[in-house]
XYZ file of C-alpha atoms in Angstrom:
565
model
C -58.848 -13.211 -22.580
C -58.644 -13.731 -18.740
C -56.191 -16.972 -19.066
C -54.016 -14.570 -20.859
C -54.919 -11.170 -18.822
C -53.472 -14.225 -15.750
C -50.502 -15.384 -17.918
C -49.276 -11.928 -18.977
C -50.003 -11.236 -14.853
C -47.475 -14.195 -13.587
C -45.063 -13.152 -15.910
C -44.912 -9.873 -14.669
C -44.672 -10.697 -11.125
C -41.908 -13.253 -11.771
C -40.267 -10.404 -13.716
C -40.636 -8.218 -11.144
C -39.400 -10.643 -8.187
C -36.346 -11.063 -9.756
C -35.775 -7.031 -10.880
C -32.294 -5.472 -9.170
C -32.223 -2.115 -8.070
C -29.329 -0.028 -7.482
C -27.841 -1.758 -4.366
C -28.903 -4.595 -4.494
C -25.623 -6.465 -5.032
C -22.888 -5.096 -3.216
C -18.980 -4.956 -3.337
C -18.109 -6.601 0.177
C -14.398 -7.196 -0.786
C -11.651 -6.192 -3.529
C -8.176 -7.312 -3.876
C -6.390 -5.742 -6.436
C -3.134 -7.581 -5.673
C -2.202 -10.385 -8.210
C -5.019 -12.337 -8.434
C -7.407 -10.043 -8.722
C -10.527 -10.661 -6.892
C -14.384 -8.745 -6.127
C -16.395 -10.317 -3.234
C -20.282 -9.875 -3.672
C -23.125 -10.286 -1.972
C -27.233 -10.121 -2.925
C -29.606 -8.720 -1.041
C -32.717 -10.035 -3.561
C -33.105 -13.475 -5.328
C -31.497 -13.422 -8.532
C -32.865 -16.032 -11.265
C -30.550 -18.607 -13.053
C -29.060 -17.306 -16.476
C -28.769 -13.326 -15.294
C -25.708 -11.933 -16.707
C -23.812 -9.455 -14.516
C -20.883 -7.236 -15.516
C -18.023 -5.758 -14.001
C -15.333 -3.412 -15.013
C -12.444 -1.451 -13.998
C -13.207 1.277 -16.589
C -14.038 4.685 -15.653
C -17.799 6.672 -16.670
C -17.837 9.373 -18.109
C -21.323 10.198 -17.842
C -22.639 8.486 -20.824
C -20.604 5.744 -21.520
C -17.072 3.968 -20.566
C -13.945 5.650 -21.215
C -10.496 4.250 -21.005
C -8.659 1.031 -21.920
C -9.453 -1.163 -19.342
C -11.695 -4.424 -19.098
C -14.499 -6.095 -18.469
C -16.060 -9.355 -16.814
C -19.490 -10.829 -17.127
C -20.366 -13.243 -14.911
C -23.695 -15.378 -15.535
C -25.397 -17.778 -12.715
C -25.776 -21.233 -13.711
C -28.427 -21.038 -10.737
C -30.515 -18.953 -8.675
C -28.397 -16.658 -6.272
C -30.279 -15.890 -3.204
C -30.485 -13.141 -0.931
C -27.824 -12.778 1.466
C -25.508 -15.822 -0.117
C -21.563 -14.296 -1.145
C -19.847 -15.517 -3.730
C -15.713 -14.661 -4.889
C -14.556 -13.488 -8.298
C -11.384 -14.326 -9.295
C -11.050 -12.151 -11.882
C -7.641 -13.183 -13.053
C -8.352 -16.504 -12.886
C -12.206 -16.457 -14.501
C -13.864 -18.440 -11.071
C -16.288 -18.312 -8.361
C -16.479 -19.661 -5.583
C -18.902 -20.638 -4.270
C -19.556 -22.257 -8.418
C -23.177 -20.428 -8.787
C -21.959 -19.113 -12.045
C -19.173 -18.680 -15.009
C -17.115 -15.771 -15.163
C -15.433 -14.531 -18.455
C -13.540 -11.937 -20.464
C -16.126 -9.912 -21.969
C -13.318 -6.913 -23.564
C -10.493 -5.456 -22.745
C -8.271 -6.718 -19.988
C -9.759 -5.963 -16.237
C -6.842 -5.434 -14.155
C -6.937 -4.104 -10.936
C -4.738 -1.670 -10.066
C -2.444 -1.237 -6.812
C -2.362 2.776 -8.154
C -5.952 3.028 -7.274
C -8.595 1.916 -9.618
C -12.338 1.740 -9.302
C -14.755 -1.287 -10.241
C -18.542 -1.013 -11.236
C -20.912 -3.958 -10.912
C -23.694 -3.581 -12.885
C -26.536 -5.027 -15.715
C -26.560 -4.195 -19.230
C -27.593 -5.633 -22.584
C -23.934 -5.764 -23.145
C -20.729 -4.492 -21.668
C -20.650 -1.592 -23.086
C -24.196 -0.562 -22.553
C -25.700 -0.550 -18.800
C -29.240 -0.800 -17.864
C -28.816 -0.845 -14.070
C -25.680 0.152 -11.888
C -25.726 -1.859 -8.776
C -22.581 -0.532 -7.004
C -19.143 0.599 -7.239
C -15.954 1.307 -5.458
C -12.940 3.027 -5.796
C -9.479 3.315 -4.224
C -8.427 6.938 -5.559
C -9.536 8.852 -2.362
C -12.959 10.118 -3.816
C -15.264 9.883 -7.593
C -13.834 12.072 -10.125
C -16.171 14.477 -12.184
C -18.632 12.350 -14.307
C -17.885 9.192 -12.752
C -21.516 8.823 -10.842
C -23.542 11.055 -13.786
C -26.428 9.469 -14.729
C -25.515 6.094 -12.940
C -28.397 6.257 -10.055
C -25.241 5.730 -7.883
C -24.527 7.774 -4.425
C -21.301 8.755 -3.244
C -21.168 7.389 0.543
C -24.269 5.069 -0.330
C -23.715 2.416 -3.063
C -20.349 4.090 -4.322
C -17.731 3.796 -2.251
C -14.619 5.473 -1.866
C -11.614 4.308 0.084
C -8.438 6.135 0.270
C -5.486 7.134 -2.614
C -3.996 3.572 -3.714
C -5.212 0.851 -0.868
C -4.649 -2.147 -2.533
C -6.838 -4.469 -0.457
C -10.454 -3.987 0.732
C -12.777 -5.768 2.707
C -16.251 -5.389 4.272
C -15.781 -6.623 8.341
C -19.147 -5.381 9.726
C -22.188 -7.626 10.664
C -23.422 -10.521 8.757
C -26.254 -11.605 11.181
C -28.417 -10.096 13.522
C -30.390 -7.341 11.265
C -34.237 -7.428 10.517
C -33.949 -6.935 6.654
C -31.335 -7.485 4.182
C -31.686 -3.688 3.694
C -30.283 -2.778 7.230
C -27.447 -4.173 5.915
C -27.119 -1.886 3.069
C -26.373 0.873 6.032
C -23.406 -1.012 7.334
C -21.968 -1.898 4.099
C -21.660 2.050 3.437
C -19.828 2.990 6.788
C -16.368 2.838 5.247
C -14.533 3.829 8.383
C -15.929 1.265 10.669
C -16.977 -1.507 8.992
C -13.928 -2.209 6.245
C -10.609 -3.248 6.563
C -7.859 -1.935 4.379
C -4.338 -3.083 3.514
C -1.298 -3.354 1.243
C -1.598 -7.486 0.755
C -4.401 -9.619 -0.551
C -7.339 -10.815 2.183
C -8.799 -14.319 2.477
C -11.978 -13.284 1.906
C -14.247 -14.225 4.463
C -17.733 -15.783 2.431
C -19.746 -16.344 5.525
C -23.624 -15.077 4.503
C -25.432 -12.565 5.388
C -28.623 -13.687 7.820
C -31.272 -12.057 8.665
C -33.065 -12.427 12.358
C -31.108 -12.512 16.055
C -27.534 -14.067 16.673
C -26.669 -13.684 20.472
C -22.566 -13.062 20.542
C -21.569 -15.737 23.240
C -17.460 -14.202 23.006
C -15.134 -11.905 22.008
C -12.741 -12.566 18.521
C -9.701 -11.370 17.214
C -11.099 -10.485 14.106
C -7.607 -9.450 12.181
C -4.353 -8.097 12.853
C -2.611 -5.669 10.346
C 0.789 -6.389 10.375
C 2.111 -9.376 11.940
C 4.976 -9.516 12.420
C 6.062 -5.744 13.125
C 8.493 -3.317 14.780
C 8.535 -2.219 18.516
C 6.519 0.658 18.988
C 4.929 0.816 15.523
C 1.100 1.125 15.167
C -0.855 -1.839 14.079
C -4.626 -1.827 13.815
C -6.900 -4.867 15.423
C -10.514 -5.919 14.522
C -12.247 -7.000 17.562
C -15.553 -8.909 17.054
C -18.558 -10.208 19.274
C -19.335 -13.807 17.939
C -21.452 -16.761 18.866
C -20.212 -20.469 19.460
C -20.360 -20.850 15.617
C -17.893 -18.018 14.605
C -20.923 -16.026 13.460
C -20.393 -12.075 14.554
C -23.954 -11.022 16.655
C -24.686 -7.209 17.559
C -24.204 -6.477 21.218
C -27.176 -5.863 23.403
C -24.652 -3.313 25.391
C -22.199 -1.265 25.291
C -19.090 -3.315 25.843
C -15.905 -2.378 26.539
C -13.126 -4.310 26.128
C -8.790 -4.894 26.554
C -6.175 -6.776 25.076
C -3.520 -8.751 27.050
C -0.756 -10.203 26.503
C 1.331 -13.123 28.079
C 4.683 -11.320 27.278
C 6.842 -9.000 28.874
C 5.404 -5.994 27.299
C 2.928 -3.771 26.893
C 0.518 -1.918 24.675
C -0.359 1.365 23.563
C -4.170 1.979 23.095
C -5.022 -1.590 23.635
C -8.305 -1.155 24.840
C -11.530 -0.221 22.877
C -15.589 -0.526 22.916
C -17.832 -1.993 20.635
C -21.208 0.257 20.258
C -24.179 -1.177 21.332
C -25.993 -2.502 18.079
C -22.985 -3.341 16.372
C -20.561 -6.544 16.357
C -17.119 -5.377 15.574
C -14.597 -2.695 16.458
C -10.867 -0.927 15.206
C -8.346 0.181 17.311
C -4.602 1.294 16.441
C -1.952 0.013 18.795
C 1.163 -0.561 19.817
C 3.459 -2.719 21.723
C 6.769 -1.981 23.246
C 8.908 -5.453 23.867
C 10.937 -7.062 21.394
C 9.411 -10.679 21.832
C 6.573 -13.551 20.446
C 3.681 -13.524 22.550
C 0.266 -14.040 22.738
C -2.347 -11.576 22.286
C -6.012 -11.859 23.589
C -9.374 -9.716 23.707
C -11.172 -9.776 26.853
C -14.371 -7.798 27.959
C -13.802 -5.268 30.599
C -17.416 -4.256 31.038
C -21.268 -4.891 29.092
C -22.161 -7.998 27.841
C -21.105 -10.865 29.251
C -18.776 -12.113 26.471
C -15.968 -14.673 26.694
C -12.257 -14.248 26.920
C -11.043 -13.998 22.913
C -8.714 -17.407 21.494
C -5.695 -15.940 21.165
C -3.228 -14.975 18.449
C -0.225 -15.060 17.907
C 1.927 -11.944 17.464
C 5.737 -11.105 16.995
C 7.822 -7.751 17.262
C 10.521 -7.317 15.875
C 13.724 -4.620 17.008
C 13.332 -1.338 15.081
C 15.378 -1.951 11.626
C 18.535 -0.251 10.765
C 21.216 0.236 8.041
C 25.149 -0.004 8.286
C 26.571 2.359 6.053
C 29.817 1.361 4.179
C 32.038 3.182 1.493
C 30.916 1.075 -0.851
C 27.615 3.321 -2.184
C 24.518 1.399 -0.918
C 21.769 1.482 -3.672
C 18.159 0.594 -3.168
C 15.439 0.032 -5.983
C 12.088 -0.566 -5.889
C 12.326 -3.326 -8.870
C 14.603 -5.658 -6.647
C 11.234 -5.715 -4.329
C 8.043 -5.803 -6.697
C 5.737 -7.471 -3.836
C 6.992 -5.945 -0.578
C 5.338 -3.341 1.006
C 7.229 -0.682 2.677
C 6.271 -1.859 6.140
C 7.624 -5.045 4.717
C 10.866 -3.031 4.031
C 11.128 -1.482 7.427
C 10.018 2.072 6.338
C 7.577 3.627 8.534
C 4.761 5.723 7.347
C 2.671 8.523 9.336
C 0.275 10.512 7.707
C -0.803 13.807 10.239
C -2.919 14.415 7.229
C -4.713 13.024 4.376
C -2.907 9.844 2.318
C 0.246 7.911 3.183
C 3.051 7.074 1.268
C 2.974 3.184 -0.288
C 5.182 0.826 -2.863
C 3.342 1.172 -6.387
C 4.495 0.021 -9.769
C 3.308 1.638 -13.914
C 3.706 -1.269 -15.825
C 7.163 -2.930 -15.113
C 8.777 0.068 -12.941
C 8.424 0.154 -9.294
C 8.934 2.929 -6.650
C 7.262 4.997 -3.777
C 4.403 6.675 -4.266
C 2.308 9.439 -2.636
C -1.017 10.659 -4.181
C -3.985 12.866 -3.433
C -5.659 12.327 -6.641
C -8.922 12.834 -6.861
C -9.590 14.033 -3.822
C -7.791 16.683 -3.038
C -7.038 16.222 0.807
C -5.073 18.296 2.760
C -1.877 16.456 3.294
C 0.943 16.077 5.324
C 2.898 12.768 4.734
C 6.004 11.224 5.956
C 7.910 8.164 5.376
C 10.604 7.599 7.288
C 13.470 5.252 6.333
C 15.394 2.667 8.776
C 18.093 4.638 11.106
C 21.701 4.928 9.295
C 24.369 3.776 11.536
C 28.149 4.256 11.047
C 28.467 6.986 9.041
C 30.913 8.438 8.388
C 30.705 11.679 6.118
C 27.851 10.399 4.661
C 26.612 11.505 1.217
C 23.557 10.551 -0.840
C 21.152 10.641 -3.711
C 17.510 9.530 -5.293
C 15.429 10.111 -8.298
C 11.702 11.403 -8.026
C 9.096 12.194 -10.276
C 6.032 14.478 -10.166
C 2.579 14.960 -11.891
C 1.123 18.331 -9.993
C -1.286 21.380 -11.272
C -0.542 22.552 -7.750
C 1.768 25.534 -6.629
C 1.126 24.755 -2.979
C 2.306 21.410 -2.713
C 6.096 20.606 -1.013
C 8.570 17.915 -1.068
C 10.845 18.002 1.426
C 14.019 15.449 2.461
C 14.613 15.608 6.322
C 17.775 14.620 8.330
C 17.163 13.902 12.467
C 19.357 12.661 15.094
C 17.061 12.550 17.697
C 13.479 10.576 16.153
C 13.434 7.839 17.956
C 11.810 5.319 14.637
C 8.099 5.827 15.492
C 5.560 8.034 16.540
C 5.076 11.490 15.047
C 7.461 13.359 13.687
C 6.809 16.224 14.133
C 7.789 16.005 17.536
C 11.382 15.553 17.036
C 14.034 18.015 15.390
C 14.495 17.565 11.807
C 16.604 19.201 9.060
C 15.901 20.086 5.360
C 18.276 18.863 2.729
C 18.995 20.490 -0.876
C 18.694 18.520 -3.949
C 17.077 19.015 -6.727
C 13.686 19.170 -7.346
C 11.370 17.259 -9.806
C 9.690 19.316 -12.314
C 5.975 20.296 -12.773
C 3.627 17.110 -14.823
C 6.084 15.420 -16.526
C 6.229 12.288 -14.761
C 9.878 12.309 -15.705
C 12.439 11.457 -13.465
C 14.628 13.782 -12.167
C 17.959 13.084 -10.309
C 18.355 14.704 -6.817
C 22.005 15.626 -7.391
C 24.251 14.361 -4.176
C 22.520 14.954 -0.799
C 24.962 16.368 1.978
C 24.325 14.165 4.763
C 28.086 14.776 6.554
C 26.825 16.917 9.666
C 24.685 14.291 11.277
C 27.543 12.136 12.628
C 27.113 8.635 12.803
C 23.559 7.626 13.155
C 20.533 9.991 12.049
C 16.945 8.788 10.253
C 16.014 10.186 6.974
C 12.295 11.125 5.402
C 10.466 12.200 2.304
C 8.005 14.278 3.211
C 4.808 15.546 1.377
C 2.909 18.235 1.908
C -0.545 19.866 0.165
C -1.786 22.807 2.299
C -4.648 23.663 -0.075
C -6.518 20.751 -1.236
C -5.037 20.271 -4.946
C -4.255 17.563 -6.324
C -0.495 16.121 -6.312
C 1.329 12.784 -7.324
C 5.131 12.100 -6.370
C 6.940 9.384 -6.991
C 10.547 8.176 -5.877
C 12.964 5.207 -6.441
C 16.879 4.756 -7.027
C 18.255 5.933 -3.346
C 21.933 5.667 -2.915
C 23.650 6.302 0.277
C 26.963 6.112 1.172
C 30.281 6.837 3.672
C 31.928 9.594 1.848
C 34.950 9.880 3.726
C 38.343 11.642 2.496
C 39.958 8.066 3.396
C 36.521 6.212 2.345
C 36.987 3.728 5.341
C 40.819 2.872 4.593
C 43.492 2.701 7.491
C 46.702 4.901 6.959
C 48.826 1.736 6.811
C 46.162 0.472 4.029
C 46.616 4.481 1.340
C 49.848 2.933 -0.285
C 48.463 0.021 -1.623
C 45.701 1.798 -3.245
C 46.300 5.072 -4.813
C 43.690 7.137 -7.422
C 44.506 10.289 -8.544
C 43.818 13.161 -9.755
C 40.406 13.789 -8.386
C 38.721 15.456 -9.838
C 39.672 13.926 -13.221
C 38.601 14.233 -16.836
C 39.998 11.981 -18.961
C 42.397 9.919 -17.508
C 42.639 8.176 -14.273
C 46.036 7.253 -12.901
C 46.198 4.280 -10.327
C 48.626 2.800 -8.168
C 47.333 -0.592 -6.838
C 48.462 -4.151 -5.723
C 47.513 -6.990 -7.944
C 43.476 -7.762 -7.913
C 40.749 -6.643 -9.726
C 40.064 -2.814 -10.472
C 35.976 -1.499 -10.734
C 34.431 1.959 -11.370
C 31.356 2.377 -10.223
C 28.872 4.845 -10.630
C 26.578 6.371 -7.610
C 24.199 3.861 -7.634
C 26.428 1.117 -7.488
C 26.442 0.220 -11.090
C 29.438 -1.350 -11.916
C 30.834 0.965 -15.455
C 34.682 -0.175 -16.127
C 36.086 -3.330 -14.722
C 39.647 -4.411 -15.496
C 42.661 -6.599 -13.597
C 45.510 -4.051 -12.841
C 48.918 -5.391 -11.231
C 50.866 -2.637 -9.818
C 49.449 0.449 -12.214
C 46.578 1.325 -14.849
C 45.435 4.235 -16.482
C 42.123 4.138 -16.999
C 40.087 6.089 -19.749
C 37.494 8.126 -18.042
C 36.787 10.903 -20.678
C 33.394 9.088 -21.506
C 32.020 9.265 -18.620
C 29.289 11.406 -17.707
C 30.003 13.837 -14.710
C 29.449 12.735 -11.057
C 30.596 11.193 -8.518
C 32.188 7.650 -8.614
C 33.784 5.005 -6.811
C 36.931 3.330 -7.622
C 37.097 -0.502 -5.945
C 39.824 -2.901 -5.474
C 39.423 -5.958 -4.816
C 41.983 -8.483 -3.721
C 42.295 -12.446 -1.909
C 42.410 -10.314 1.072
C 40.482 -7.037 1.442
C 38.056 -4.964 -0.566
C 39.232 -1.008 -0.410
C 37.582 1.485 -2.271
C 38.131 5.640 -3.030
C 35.242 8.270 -4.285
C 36.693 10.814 -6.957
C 34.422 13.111 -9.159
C 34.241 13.463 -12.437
C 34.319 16.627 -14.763
């Protein structure tokens, strides 16, 4: 009876050594840009043959709801404490190879909307034992999502804001007593994580326990590189030893960044807290040039001058507007962002605006889904140069149960393509509306753009004074020189005549020999014929709008706007 009174005792303590508890894996990293990836880390031993699950489905409180999918992923061998480990969940991989990861249901794909992802233990997928952590990128845990999980919003379930594609944890990895004093700066969300709109290289240095002494400074990351003159950027500065390793300083240390350019920067200086190895700061640089950037300490510990980076600004973009109608779709640019575009974003409040995609559609998007934040958004497109009587139109699309919420399209001459702008003059333009939750798209109906001469910026902007919840989306902008003459000379209107405008059935031209197109306003190309002198061209089944008659010949392209009825 004692032999088995001892057996039945080492069984239980081996049980018990390798038991998890509710945070005691944690979600370090996400990237839910194409491929799809979680970054973990343990804070306990875990034993060889423990089966782990993951999904992008949401809880409802007693069980999974939704359509979405689910991973397992089983160790081949033990997984200690502190050791991180990738999931490429598109690819079914880890790295480093502790383990196999598989389809266990459903397809788990992360989305660039905002999604959330639970790690956790079950005796299946579909039924959990123990939640070990969670994050989401929605802005905040809808109702039900954390019942009866053992989860805690801020703790071990983390929210990041409306739609960030990319996470990652950039906070200490060495330097703390316990594994659990980690578990602290793993829930800071808005110092010790990175966010952005491409995928990370995750960074699968372990976590230590025990003293690192930070010899030097480190240019941790850089948001945006290259970028626009005067546009913010955000830079991770780091203490780190001879190794690379990031080591809490002793100090307070304050620090600046430099530059071997012409320029200079805005808010280029910060401090990392004594106790901590890493700091954020959003700046800005106002030369057009290549240089290089470094960090060096201005006063506390004695840390060394950062390598450097290298770092390129660009001149602020702009459009030429043409007669021709100009039309821009989110489809022809599924993986840029819209910093990658040139559009600037500035949010004085809550959410910003970012390039999303529903299954094979793209557009703009602006959300404060779950959570409700006060909001006030703008995105504000590259400047407009040369117009010229300049006319325009989009499509949007809304999903609101609030009344308080406004979307507004501005018109300034006088923003000068950064900062905020609601220091500048802007002016409100008609169109039409989208329409309550339909998610339908709506056409704006042409935007009158004629009365802000030749160059002027435009912007979308959102706004939620109340804290309900709101989702816009927008795609399909068209702008254009809408000039009597559309761009031709006097000595050019005989050799290209249209008339009557408007029309309704039948359009008379008067043209030299070349090719004849009608185009719609967004550029789409609806009748195409050769014409030689004259053609009358059948217009009656043509919805009404505006439209674009082109000619084009060996030597010259000339176009004229008429309107359908």
């Amino acid at each position: 009876m004692k032999k088995l009174f001892l057996l039945l005792s080492i069984l239980a303590l081996g049980i018990f050594t390798y038991a998890q508890n509710t945070g005691d894996v944690c979600i370090i990293g996400m990237n839910s840009d194409n491929p799809d990836k979680a970054l973990l880390v343990t804070f306990t031993d875990i034993a060889s043959g423990t089966v782990i699950y993951l999904t992008d489905n949401s809880w409802n409180g007693s069980g999974w709801s939704g359509s979405e999918g689910f991973k397992s992923f089983t160790l081949s061998q033990d997984w200690t404490a502190g050791q991180v480990v990738e999931l490429d969940l598109t690819n079914n991989a880890a790295n480093p190879n502790i383990g196999t990861v598989q389809n266990a249901g459903g397809t788990l794909a992360l989305s660039t909307k905002g999604d959330q992802l639970y790690v956790y233990l079950g005796s299946d997928e579909n039924t959990p034992t123990t939640f070990l952590f969670a994050v989401n990128t929605k802005g905040g845990w809808a109702t039900g999502e954390l019942d009866n999980t053992g989860l805690t919003d801020g703790t071990n379930a983390l929210s990041f804001a409306s739609s960030t594609d990319d996470i990652e944890y950039t906070g200490s990895r060495s330097g703390e007593t316990t594994f659990d004093d980690y578990k602290t700066l793993i829930a800071d969300v808005t110092n010790n994580w990175a966010t952005s709109g491409s995928s990370y290289t995750f960074d699968l240095t372990d976590f230590v326990t025990g003293t690192i002494t930070p010899t030097k400074l480190e240019i941790y990351s850089v948001s945006d590189n290259p970028t626009y003159k005067n546009w913010e950027f955000n830079v991770i500065v780091r203490a780190v030893d001879d190794n690379g390793d990031p080591g809490n300083v002793t100090n307070e240390t304050q620090y600046q960044l430099n530059t071997d350019g012409t320029g200079s920067f805005t808010g280029g200086s910060g401090t990392i807290a004594a106790g901590t190895s890493s700091d954020t700061i959003t700046v800005s640089y106002d030369a057009v040039e290549t240089f290089n950037m470094t960090a060096s300490k201005v006063s506390g510990d004695n840390l060394a001058t950062s390598a450097a980076v290298s770092m390129t600004i660009n001149p602020l973009p702009t459009k030429a507007l043409t007669t021709t109608p100009d039309t821009f779709k989110f489809d022809d640019y599924p993986t840029s962002t819209l910093h990658d575009l040139g559009w600037y974003t500035y949010a004085i409040s809550g959410p910003v605006w970012y390039a999303s995609s529903y299954n094979s559609d793209h557009f703009m998007k602006i959300t404060n889904y779950p959570s409700k934040e006060v909001t006030e958004s703008w995105v504000v497109l590259p400047k407009f140069t040369g117009g010229d009587n300049a006319m325009g139109s989009f499509s949007s699309a809304s999903y609101s149960a609030a009344t308080s919420s406004e979307f507004k399209v501005k018109a300034s001459t006088d923003y000068p393509g950064y900062g905020n702008p609601n220091n500048y003059t802007w002016t409100d333009l008609t169109f039409t509306l989208p329409v309550g939750n339909s998610f339908q798209w709506v056409k704006s109906g042409s935007v009158d753009l004629s009365s802000f001469g030749s160059d002027f910026y435009l912007a979308f902007v959102f706004t939620e004074p109340d804290g309900q919840s709101n989702t816009l989306e927008v795609d399909s902008m068209v702008i254009y020189n809408n000039s009597t003459t559309t761009g031709i000379h006097d000595n050019e209107k005989a050799e290209f005549i249209v008339y009557p405008n408007p029309v309704s059935s039948v359009l008379y031209v008067n043209a030299a020999q070349g090719i004849l197109q009608i185009l719609d306003n967004t550029g789409r190309i609806v009748k195409k014929l050769n014409i030689n002198g004259h053609a009358n061209v059948n217009v009656a089944d043509l919805a009404p709008g505006i439209y674009f008659a082109r000619l084009r010949t060996n030597e010259k392209t000339l176009a004229h706007k008429f309107i359908k009825r």
